[in-house]
PDB file of C-alpha atoms in Angstrom:
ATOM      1  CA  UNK A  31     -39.273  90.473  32.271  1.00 45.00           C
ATOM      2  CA  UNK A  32     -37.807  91.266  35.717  1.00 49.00           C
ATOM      3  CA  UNK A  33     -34.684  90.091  35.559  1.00 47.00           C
ATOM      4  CA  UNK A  34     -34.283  90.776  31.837  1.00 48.00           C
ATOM      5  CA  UNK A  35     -30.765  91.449  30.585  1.00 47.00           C
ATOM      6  CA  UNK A  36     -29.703  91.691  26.805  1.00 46.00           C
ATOM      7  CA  UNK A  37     -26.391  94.616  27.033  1.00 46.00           C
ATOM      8  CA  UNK A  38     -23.830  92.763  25.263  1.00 45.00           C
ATOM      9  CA  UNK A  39     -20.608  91.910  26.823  1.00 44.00           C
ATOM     10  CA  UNK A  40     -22.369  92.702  30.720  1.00 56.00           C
ATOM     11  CA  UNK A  41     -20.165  91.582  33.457  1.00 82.00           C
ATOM     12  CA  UNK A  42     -20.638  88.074  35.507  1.00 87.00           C
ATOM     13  CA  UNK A  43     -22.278  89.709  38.186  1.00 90.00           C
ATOM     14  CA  UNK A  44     -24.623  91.588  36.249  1.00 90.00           C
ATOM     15  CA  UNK A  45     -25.622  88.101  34.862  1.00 90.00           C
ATOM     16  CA  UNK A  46     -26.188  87.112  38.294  1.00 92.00           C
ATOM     17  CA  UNK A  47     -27.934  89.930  39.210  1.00 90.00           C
ATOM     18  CA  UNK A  48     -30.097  89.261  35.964  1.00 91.00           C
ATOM     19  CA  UNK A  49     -30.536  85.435  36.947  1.00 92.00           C
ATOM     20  CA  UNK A  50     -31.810  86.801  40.150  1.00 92.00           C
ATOM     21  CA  UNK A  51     -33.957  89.243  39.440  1.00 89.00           C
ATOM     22  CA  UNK A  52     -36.051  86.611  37.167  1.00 92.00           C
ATOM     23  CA  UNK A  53     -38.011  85.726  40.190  1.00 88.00           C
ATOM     24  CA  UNK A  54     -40.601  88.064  41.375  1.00 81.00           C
ATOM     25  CA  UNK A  55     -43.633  87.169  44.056  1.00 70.00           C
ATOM     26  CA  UNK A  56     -45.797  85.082  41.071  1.00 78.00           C
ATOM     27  CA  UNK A  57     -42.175  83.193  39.893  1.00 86.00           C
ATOM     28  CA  UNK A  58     -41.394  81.811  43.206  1.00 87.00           C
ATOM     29  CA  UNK A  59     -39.792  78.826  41.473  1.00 92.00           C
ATOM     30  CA  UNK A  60     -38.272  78.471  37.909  1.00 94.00           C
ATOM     31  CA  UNK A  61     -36.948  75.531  35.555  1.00 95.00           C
ATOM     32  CA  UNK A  62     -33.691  76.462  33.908  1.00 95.00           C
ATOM     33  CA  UNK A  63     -35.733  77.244  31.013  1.00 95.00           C
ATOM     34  CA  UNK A  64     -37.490  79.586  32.738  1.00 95.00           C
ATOM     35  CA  UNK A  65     -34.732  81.581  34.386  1.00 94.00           C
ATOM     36  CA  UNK A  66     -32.780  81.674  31.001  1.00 94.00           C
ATOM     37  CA  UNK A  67     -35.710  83.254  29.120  1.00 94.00           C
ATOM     38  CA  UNK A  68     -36.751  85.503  31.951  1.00 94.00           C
ATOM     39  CA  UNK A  69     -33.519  86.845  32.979  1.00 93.00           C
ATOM     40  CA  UNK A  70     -32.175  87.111  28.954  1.00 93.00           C
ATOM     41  CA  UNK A  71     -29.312  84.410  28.732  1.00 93.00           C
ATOM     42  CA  UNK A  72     -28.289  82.032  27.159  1.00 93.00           C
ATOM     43  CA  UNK A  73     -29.190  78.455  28.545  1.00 94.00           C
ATOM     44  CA  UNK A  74     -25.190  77.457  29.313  1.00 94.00           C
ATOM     45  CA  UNK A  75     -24.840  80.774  30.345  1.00 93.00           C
ATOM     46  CA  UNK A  76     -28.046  80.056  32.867  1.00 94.00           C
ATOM     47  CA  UNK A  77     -26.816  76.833  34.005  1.00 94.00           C
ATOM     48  CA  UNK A  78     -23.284  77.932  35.012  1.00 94.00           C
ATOM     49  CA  UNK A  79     -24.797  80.371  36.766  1.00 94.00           C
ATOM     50  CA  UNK A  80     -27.449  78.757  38.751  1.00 94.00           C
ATOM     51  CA  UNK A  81     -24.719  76.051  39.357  1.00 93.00           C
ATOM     52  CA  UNK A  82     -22.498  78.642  40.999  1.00 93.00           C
ATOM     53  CA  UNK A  83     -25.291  80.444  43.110  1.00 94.00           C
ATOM     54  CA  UNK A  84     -26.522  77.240  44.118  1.00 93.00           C
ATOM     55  CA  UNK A  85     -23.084  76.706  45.506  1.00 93.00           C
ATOM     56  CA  UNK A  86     -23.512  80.149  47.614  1.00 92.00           C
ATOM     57  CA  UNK A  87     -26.395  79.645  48.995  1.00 92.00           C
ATOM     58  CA  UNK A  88     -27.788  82.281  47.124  1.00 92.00           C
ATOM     59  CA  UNK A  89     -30.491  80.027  44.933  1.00 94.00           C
ATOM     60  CA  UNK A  90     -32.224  76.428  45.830  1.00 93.00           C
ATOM     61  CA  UNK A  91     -32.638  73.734  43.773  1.00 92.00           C
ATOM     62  CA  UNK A  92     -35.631  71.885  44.079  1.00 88.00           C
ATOM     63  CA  UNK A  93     -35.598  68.721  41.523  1.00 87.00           C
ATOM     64  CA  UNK A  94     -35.746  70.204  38.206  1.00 90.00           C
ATOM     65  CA  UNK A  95     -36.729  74.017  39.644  1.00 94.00           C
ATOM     66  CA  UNK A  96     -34.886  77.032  41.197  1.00 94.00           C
ATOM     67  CA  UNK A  97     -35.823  78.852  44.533  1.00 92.00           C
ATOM     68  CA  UNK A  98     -34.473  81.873  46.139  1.00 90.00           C
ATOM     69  CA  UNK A  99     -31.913  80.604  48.989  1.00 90.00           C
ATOM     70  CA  UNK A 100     -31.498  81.383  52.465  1.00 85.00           C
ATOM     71  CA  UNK A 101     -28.698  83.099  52.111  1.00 87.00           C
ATOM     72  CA  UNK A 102     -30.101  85.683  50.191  1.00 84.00           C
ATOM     73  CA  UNK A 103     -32.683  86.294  52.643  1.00 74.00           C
ATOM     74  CA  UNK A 104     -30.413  86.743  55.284  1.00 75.00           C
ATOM     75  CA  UNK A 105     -28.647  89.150  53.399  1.00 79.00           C
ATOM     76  CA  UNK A 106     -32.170  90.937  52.716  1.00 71.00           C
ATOM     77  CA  UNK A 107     -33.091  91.577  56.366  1.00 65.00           C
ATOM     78  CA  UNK A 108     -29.419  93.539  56.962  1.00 68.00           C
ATOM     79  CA  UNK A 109     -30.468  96.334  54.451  1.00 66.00           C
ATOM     80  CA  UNK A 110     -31.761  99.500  56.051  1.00 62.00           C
ATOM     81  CA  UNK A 111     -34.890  99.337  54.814  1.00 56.00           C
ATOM     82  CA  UNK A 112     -35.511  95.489  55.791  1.00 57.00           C
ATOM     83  CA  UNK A 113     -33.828  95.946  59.229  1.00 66.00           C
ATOM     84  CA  UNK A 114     -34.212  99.245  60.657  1.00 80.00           C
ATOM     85  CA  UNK A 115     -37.711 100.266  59.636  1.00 86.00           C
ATOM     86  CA  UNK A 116     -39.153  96.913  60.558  1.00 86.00           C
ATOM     87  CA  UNK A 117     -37.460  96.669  63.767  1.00 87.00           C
ATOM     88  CA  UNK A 118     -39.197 100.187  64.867  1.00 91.00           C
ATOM     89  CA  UNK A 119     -42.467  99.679  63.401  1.00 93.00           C
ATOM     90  CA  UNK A 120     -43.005  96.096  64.672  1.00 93.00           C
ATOM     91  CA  UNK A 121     -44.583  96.844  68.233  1.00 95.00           C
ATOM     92  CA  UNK A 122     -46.323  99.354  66.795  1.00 96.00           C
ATOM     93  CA  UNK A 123     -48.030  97.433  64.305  1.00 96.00           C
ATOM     94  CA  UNK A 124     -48.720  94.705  66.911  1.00 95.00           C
ATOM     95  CA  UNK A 125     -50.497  97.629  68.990  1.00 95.00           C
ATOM     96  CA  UNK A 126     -52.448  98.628  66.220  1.00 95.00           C
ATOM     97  CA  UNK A 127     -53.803  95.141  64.998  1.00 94.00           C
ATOM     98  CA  UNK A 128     -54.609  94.672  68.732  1.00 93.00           C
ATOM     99  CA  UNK A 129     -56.702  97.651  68.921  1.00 93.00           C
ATOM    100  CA  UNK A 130     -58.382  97.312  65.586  1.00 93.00           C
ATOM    101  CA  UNK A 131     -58.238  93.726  64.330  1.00 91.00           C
ATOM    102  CA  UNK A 132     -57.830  94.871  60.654  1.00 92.00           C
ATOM    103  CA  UNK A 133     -54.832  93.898  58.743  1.00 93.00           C
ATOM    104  CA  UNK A 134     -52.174  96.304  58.831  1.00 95.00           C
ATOM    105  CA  UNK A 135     -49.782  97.158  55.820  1.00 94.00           C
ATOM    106  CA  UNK A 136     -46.373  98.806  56.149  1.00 95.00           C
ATOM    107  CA  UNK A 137     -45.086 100.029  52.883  1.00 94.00           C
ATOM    108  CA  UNK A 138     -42.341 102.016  51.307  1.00 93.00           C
ATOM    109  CA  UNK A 139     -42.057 103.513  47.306  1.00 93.00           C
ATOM    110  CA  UNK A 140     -39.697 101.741  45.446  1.00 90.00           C
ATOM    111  CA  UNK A 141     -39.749 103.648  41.919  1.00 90.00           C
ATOM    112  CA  UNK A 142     -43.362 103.800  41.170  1.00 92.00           C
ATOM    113  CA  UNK A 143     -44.621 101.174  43.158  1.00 93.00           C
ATOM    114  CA  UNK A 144     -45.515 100.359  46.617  1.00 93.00           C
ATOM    115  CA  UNK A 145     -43.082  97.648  47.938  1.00 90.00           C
ATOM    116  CA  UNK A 146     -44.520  96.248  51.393  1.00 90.00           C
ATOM    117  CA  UNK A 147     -42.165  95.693  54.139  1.00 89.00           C
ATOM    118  CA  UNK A 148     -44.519  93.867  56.558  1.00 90.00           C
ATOM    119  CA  UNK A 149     -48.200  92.677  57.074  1.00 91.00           C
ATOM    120  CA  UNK A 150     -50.027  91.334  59.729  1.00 91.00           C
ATOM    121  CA  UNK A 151     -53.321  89.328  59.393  1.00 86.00           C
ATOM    122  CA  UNK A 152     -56.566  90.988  60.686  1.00 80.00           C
ATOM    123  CA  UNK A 153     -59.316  88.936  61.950  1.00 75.00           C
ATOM    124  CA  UNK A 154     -62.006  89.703  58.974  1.00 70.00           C
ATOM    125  CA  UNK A 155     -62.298  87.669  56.041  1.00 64.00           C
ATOM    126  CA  UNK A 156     -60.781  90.227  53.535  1.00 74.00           C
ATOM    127  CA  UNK A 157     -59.433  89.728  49.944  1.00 71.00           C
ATOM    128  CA  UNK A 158     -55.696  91.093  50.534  1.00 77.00           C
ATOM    129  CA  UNK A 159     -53.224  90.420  47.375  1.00 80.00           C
ATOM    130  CA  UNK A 160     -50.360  92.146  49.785  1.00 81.00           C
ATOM    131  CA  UNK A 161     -47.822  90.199  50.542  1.00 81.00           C
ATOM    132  CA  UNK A 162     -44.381  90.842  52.615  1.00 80.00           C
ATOM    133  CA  UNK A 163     -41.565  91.846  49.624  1.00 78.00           C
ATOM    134  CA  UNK A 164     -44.430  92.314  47.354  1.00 83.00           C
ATOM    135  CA  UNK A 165     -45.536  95.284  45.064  1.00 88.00           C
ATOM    136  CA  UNK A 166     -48.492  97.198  44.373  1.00 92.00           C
ATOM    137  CA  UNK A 167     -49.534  99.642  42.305  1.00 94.00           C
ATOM    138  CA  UNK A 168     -49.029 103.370  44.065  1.00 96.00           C
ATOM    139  CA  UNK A 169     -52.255 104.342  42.592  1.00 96.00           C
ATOM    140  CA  UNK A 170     -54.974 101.479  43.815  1.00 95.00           C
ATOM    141  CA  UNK A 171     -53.729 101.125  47.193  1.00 95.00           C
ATOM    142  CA  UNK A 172     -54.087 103.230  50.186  1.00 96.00           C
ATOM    143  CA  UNK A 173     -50.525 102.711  51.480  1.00 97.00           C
ATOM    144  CA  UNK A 174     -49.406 103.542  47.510  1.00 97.00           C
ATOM    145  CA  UNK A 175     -51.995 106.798  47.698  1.00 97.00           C
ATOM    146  CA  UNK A 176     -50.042 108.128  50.672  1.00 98.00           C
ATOM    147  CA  UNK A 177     -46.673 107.774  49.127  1.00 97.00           C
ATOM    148  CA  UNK A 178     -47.802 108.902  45.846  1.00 97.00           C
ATOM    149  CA  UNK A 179     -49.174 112.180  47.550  1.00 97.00           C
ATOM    150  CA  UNK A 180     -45.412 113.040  49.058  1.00 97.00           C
ATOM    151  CA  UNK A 181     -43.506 111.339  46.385  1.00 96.00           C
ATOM    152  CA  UNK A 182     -41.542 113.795  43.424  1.00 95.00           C
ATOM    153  CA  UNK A 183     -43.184 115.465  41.111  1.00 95.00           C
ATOM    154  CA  UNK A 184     -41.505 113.281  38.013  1.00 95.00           C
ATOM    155  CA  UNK A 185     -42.598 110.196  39.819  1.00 95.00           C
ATOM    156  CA  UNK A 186     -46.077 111.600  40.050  1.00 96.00           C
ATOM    157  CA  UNK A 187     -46.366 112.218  36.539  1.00 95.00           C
ATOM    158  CA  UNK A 188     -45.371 109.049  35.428  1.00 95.00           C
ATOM    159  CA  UNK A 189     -47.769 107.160  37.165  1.00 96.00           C
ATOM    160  CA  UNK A 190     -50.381 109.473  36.348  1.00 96.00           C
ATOM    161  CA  UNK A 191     -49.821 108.714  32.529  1.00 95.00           C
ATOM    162  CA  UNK A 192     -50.207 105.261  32.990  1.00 92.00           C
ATOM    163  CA  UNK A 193     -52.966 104.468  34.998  1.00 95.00           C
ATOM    164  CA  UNK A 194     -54.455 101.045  34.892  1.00 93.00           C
ATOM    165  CA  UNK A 195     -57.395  99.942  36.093  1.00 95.00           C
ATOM    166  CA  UNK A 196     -57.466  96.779  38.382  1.00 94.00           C
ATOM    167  CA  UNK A 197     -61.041  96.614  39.567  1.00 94.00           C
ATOM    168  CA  UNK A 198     -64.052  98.730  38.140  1.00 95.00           C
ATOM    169  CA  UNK A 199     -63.696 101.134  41.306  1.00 95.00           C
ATOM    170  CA  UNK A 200     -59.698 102.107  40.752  1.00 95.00           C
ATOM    171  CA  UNK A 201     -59.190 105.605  40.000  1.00 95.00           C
ATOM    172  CA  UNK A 202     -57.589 105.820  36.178  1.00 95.00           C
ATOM    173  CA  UNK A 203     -58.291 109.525  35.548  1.00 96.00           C
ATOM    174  CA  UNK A 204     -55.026 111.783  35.928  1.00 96.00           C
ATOM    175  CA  UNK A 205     -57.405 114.684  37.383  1.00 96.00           C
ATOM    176  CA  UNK A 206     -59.556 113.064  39.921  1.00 97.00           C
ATOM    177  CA  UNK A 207     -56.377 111.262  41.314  1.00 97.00           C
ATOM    178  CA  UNK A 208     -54.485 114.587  41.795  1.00 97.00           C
ATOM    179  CA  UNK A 209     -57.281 115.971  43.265  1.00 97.00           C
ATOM    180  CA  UNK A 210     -56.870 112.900  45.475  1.00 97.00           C
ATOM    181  CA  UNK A 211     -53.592 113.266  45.937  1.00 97.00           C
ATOM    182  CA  UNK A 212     -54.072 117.227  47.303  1.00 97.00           C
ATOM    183  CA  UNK A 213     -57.051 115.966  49.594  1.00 97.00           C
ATOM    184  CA  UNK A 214     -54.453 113.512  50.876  1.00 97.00           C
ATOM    185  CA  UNK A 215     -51.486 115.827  51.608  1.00 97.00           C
ATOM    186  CA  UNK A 216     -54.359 118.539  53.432  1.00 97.00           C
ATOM    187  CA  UNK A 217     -55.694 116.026  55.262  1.00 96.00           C
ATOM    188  CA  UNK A 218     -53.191 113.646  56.108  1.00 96.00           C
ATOM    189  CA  UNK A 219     -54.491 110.119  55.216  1.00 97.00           C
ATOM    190  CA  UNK A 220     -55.638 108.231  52.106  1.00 97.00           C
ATOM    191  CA  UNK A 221     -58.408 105.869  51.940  1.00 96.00           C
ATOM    192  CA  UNK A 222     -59.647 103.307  49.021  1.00 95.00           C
ATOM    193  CA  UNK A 223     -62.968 101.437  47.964  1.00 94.00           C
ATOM    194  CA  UNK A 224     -62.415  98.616  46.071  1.00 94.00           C
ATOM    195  CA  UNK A 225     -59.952 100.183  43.974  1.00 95.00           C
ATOM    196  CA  UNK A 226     -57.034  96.799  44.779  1.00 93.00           C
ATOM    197  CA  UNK A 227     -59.623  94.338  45.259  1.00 91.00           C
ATOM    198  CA  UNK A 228     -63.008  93.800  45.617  1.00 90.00           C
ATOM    199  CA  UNK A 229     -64.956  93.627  48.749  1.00 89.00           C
ATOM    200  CA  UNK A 230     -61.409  95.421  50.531  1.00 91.00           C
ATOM    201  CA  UNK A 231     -61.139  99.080  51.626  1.00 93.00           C
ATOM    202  CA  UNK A 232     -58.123 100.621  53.329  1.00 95.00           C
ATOM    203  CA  UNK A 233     -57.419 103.723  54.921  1.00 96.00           C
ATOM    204  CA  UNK A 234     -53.387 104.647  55.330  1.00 97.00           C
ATOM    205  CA  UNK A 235     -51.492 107.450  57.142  1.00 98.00           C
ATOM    206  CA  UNK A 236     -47.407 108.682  56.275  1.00 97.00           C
ATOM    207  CA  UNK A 237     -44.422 107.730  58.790  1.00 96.00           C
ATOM    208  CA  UNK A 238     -42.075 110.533  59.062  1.00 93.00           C
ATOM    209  CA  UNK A 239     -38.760 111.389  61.417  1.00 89.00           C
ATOM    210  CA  UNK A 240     -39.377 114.469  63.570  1.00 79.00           C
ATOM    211  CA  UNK A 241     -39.022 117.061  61.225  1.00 70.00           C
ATOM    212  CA  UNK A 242     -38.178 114.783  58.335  1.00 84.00           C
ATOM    213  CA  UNK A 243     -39.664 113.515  55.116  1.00 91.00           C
ATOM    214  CA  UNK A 244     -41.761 111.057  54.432  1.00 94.00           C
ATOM    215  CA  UNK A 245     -40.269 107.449  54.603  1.00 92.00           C
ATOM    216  CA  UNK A 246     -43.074 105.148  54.677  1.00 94.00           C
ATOM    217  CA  UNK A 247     -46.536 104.466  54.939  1.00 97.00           C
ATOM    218  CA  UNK A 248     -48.862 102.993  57.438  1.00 97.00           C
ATOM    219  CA  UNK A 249     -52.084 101.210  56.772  1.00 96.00           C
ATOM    220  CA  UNK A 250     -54.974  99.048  57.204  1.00 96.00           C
ATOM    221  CA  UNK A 251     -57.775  97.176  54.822  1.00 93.00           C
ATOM    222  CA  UNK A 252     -61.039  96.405  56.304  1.00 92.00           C
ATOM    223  CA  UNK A 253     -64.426  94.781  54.979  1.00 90.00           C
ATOM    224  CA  UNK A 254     -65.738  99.026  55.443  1.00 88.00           C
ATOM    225  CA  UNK A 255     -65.093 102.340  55.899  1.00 87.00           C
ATOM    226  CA  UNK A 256     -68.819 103.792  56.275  1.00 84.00           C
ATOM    227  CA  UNK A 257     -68.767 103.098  59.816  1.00 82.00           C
ATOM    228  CA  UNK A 258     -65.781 103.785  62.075  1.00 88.00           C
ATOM    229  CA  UNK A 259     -62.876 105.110  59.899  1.00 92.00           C
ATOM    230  CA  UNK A 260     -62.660 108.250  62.204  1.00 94.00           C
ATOM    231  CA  UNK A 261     -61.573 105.427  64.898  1.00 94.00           C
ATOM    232  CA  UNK A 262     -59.039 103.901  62.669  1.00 95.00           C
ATOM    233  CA  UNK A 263     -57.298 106.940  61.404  1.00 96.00           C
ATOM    234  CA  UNK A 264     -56.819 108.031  64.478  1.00 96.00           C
ATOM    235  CA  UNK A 265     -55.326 104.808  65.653  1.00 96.00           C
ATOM    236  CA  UNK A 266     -53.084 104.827  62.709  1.00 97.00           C
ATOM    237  CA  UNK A 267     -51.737 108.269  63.601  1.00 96.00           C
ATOM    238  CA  UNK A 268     -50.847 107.038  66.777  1.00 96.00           C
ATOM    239  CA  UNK A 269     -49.079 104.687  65.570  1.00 96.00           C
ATOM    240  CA  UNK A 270     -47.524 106.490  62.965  1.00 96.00           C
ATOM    241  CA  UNK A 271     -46.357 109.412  65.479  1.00 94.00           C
ATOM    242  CA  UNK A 272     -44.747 106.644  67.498  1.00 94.00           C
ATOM    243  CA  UNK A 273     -43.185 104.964  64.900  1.00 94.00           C
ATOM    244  CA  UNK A 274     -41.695 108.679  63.862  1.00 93.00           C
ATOM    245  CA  UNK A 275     -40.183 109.770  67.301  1.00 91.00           C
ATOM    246  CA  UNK A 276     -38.602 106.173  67.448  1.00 89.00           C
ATOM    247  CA  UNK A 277     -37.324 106.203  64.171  1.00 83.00           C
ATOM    248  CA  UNK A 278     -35.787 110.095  64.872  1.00 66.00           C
ATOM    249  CA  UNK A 279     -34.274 108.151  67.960  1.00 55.00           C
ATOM    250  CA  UNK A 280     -32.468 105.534  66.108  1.00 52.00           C
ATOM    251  CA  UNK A 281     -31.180 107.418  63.306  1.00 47.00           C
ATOM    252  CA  UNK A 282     -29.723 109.986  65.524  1.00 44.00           C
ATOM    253  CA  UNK A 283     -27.963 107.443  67.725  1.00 42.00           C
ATOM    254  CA  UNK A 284     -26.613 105.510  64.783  1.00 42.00           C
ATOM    255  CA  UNK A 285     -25.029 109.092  63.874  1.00 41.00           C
ATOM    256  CA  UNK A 286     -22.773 109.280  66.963  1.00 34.00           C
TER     257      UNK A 286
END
């Protein structure tokens, strides 16, 4: 369970933290009940706590249920990652869903998962499970194959030995997906067919600094690939590229 904490004698933020962390993108709202089991505490425990966070602004409480507060998300868009990345990327993504129509993903790795840090709409009726804060297998996903492809070896390896299978076309053999993953890093971009959901492909390019590592991922999911992906991948390195110099430009002014 996500916010799961059982170490005896943990502190009261670390209970908080735990309390927290019991909601996830399919536990949008709890019942005290819920939160207790999910995040390991005791029910008093729960309820003091809740109580208190309530207070902050920090949780919601709708009738007999719990909902992340405001105040947290507020506090989310200040992090780096929330603020910094999105800020950059955002006109490019609105360039590229103007040139292409699709719906475009921007995603980081967070541990062995791809967490997605925006998403905008494309005009096609496709089946998307993305959604903004959410996480995805690194495996399935063509955003996830990218950062899998640059990620550390140790990550690699441990989502190679657990590879589960979403849809009938995901890739769950360890040595087709690192031959994947070497096409990927030759040829810059990773595409998928079926492999999230059905009746969805995506194609996905990195974001880098000037110079620099790989920070994100860039990406779109479209009804097909067999005609035009040439098009998109090339838009997506545009847009990529851009976000890159702009990103170089940021960090090095927020040096001075």
């Amino acid at each position: 369970m996500p916010g799961n904490l059982s170490t005896p004698g943990a502190g009261v933020v670390s209970r908080a933290f735990a309390l927290l962390g019991a909601f996830d993108v399919d536990h949008r709202e709890l019942s005290l009940t819920e939160l207790a089991s999910r995040a390991g505490l005791p029910l008093p425990t729960a309820h003091r706590l809740a109580r208190d966070l309530v207070g902050l602004g920090a949780l919601e409480r709708r009738e007999d249920r719990y909902a992340v507060g405001r105040r947290l998300w507020d506090l989310g868009l200040l992090a780096p990652v929330q603020f910094e990345l999105r800020q950059v990327a955002a006109p490019f993504l609105q360039d590229l869903y103007g040139a292409t129509g699709a719906t475009v993903h921007l995603g980081e790795r967070d541990g062995d998962q791809v967490l997605y840090l925006d998403r905008l709409s494309g005009n096609a009726s496709v089946p998307v499970v993305s959604r903004i804060g959410g996480r995805l297998p690194l495996h399935a996903t063509g955003v996830g194959k990218v950062l899998l492809a640059w990620a550390p070896e140790d990550v690699q390896r441990q989502v190679l030995a657990s590879l589960t299978r979403v849809t009938p076309y995901t890739v769950t053999q360890p040595g087709r997906l690192r031959e994947q993953l070497r096409r990927v890093r030759r040829e810059g971009y990773a595409q998928t067919v079926e492999e999230m959901s059905r009746g969805a492909c995506s194609v996905a390019v990195p974001i880098r600094p000037s110079g620099g590592d790989v920070v994100a991922a860039l990406g779109l999911v479209v009804p097909d690939l067999s005609r035009g992906r040439a098009r998109l991948i090339a838009a997506l390195q545009v847009a990529a590229a851009g976000i890159g110099r702009s990103l170089r430009v940021s960090l090095s002014g927020s040096e001075r």
